[in-house]
Amino acid sequence: MLFKNISILNENFEIEENMNVIVSDDTITHIGHGVPDGEHGQVYDGRGKLLMPAFINSHAHLAMSLLRGYGEN
């Protein structure tokens, strides 16, 4: 999949506009202003959109909060 002319939030929390992002098999393979030659599948026009990483807490202790205090007297 190719996201054309999309704004991205980079690792420095700065917005870069008119970028092209290629995703192949659930992996980002290209981020830049140009587009490499080849077939990239579905093309998504990203004008006016922001592409940024998901904010997922993959190390949560939510289940432990259910048993908080269970082992105490």
Coordinates of C-alpha atoms in Angstrom, one line a residue:
M1 CA 0.0 0.0 0.0
L2 CA 1.2 3.5 -0.9
F3 CA 0.2 6.5 1.2
K4 CA 0.9 9.5 -1.1
N5 CA 1.2 13.2 0.0
I6 CA 0.5 12.4 3.6
S7 CA 1.7 14.2 6.7
I8 CA 3.7 12.2 9.2
L9 CA 4.7 12.6 12.8
N10 CA 8.4 11.7 13.0
E11 CA 10.5 10.5 15.9
N12 CA 11.2 14.1 17.0
F13 CA 7.5 14.9 17.2
E14 CA 7.7 17.1 14.2
I15 CA 5.2 17.1 11.4
E16 CA 6.6 16.4 7.9
E17 CA 4.2 17.2 5.0
N18 CA 3.8 15.7 1.6
M19 CA 5.6 12.4 2.4
N20 CA 5.2 9.1 0.7
V21 CA 5.0 5.9 2.8
I22 CA 5.0 2.4 1.5
V23 CA 3.7 -0.6 3.5
S24 CA 4.5 -4.1 2.4
D25 CA 3.3 -7.2 4.4
D26 CA 2.5 -5.2 7.6
T27 CA 6.0 -3.5 7.5
I28 CA 6.9 0.1 6.6
T29 CA 9.4 -0.3 3.8
H30 CA 9.8 3.3 2.6
I31 CA 9.3 6.8 4.0
G32 CA 10.4 9.8 1.9
H33 CA 9.5 12.4 -0.6
G34 CA 10.0 10.2 -3.7
V35 CA 8.5 6.9 -4.6
P36 CA 10.7 4.0 -5.6
D37 CA 9.9 2.2 -8.9
G38 CA 7.8 -0.9 -8.8
E39 CA 4.3 -2.0 -7.9
H40 CA 3.1 -0.8 -4.4
G41 CA -0.5 -2.1 -4.5
Q42 CA -3.4 0.1 -3.4
V43 CA -2.7 3.9 -3.5
Y44 CA -4.2 6.1 -0.7
D45 CA -4.3 9.9 -1.2
G46 CA -3.3 11.3 2.2
R47 CA -3.8 15.0 1.6
G48 CA -5.1 16.6 4.8
K49 CA -4.4 13.4 6.8
L50 CA -1.8 12.6 9.5
L51 CA 0.0 9.3 9.7
M52 CA 1.5 8.6 13.2
P53 CA 2.4 5.7 15.4
A54 CA -0.3 4.1 17.5
F55 CA -0.1 4.8 21.2
I56 CA -0.3 1.2 22.6
N57 CA 0.7 0.3 26.1
S58 CA 1.8 -3.3 25.5
H59 CA 3.2 -3.8 29.0
A60 CA 0.2 -3.1 31.2
H61 CA -0.5 -4.6 34.6
L62 CA -4.3 -4.0 34.3
A63 CA -5.1 -7.6 35.3
M64 CA -3.1 -7.3 38.4
S65 CA -5.3 -4.4 39.6
L66 CA -8.2 -6.8 39.9
L67 CA -6.3 -8.9 42.5
R68 CA -4.7 -5.9 44.4
G69 CA -4.8 -6.6 48.1
Y70 CA -5.9 -10.2 47.7
G71 CA -2.8 -11.7 49.3
E72 CA -2.9 -9.4 52.3
N73 CA -4.5 -10.2 55.6

